[in-house]
XYZ file of C-alpha atoms in Angstrom:
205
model
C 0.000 0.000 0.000
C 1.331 3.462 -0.743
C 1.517 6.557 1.156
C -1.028 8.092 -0.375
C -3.584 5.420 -0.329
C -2.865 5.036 3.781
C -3.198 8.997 4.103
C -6.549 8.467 1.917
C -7.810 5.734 4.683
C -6.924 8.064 7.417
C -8.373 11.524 5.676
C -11.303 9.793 4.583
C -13.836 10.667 7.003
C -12.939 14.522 7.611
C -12.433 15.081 3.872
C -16.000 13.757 2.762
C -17.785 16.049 5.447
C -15.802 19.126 4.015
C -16.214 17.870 0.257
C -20.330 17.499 1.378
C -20.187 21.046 2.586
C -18.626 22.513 -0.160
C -20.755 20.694 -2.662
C -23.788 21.914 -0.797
C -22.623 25.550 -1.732
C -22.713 24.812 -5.612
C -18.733 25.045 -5.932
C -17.590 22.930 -8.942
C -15.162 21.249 -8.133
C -12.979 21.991 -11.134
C -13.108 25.239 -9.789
C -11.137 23.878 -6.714
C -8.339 22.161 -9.466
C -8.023 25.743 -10.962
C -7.810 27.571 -7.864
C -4.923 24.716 -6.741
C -2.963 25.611 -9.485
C -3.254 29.221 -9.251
C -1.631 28.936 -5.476
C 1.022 26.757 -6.934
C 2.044 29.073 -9.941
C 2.157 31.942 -6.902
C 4.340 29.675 -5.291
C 6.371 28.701 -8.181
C 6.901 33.013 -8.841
C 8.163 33.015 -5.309
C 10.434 30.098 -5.139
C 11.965 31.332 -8.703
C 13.106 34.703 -7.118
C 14.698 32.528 -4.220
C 12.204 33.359 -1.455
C 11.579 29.727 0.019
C 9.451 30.560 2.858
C 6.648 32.070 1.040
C 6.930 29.789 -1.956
C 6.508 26.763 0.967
C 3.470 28.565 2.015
C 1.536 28.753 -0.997
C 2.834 25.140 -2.172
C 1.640 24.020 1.416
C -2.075 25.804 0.559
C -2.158 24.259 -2.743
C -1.821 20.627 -1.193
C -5.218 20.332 0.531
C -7.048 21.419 -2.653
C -5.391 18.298 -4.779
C -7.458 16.205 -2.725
C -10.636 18.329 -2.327
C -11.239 18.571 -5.942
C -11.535 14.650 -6.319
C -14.148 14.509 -2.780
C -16.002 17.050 -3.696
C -16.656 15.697 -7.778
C -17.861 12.352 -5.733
C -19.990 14.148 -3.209
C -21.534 15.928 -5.728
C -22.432 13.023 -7.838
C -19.323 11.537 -9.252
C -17.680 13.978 -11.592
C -17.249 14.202 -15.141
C -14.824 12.873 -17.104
C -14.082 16.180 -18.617
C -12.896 17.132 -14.572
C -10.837 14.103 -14.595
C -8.520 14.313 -17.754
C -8.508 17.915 -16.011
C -7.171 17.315 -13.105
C -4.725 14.956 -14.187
C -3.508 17.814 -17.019
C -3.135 20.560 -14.248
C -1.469 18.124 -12.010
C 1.582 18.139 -14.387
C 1.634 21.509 -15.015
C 1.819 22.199 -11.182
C 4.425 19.717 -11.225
C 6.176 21.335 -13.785
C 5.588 24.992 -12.607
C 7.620 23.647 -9.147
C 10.275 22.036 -10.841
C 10.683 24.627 -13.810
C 10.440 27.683 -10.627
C 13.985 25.840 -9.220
C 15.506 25.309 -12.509
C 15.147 28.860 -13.211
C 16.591 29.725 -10.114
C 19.817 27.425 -9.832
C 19.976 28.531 -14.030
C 20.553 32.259 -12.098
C 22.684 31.173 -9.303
C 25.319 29.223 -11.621
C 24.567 25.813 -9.848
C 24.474 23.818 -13.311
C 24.470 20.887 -11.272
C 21.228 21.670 -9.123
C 19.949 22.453 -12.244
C 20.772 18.931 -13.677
C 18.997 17.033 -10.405
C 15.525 19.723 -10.947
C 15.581 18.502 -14.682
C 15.743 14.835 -13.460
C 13.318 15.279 -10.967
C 11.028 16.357 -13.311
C 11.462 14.065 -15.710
C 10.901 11.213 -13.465
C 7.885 13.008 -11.989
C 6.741 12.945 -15.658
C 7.344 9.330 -16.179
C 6.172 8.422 -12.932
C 2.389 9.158 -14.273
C 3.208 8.710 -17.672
C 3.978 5.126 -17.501
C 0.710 4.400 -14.933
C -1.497 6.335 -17.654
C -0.045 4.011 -20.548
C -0.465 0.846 -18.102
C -4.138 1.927 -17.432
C -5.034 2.443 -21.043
C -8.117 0.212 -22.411
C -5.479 -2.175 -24.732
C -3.186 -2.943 -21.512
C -5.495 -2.810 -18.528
C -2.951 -2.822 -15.720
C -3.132 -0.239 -12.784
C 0.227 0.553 -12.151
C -0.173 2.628 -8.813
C 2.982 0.761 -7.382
C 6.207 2.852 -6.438
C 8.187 4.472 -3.483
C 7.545 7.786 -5.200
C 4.110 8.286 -5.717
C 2.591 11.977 -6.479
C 2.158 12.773 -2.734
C 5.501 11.652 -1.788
C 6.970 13.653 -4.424
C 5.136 17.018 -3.159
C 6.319 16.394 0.592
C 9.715 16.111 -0.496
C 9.674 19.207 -2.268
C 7.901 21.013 0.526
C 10.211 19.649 3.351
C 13.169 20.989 1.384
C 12.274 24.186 0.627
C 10.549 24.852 3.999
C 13.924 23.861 5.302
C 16.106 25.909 2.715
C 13.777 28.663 3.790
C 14.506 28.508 7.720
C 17.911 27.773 7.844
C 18.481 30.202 4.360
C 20.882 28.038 2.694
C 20.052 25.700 -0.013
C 21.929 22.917 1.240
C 18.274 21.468 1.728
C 17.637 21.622 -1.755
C 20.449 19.705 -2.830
C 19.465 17.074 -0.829
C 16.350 17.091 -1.375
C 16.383 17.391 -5.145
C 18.758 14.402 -5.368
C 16.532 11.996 -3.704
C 13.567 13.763 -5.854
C 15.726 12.799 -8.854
C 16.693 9.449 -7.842
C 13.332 8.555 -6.539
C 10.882 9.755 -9.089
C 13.060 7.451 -11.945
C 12.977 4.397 -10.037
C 9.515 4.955 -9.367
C 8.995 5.006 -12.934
C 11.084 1.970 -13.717
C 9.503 0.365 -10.900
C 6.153 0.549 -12.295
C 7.015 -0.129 -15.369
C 9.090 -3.393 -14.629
C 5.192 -3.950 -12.720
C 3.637 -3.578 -16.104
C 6.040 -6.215 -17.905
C 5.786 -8.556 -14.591
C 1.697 -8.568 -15.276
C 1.639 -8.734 -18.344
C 4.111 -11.423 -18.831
C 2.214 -13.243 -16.035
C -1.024 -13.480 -17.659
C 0.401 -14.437 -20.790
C 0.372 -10.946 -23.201
């Protein structure tokens, strides 16, 4: 079981009474998706210009939202499918905004090499979904949620580093934290897809 389907279990309860009251107000939730990646593009403008603390705040508002979005479509009938090609689209482009926001920083600072790991972070965090969304596809039929580095592991990395760079004002947290961003998010995505070959070579396609 991954993190984020324990965290799910344990959220469950608390989440559906807010997703019921928000529903009863007549707030769409793809409303909620857009208004999640607003606060991460703010975020992504703050943590570009170097200022950590207030880019952790807005990435740390934006987190709630990712999972009030999906509650609230089910509350409020199940969703469309239109909202759920949605938020899967705006999921990578806050994922990208993030990544792309450091990049752009180390790019000023000189650090080619930090710029290297935020490149390979987010082209692992890339495959990561890209290979489940392949797997899940009508003509292979696997769900490949396996991996150490699922979405939600991914985001707490990147906001324990940069509320960290942000305290102690050094960004000694985000080279640590970028390289096990890097490394995990690639072997998350060879892990699942090693998954996909294991199934499907078990059932005989």
């Amino acid at each position: 079981m991954t993190l984020t389907e324990r965290l799910r279990r344990l959220t469950r309860a608390p989440l559906n009474q807010c997703a019921g009251f928000v529903a009863r107000l007549g707030i769409h939730p793809d409303w909620i998706t857009v208004l999640g990646l607003i606060l991460v593009a703010v975020a992504a403008a703050f943590l570009a210009r170097g200022d950590f603390m207030f880019g952790a705040l807005f990435l740390a508002l934006s987190l709630p939202l990712d999972a009030l979005d999906g509650a609230v479509a089910r509350a409020s009938g199940g969703g469309s499918a239109f909202g759920m090609v949605l938020d899967s689209t705006l999921d990578r482009y806050a994922d990208a905004l993030i990544l792309a926001a450091f990049s752009y920083y180390f790019a000023e600072q000189g650090r080619a090499d930090l710029l290297f790991l935020a490149l390979a972070s987010l082209i692992g965090s890339f495959l990561v979904s890209y290979v489940r969304a392949r797997a899940e596809d009508a003509k292979v039929g696997v769900k490949a949620t396996v991996g150490l580095f699922t979405r939600l592991e991914r985001l707490a990395a990147l906001l324990i580093m940069t509320i960290a760079a942000g305290i102690s004002e050094s960004i000694a947290p985000l080279e640590i934290g970028l390289l096990i961003l890097a490394v995990g998010a690639n072997l998350t995505a060879l892990q699942r897809l090693r998954f996909v070959y294991t199934t499907l070579k078990d059932r005989g396609d």
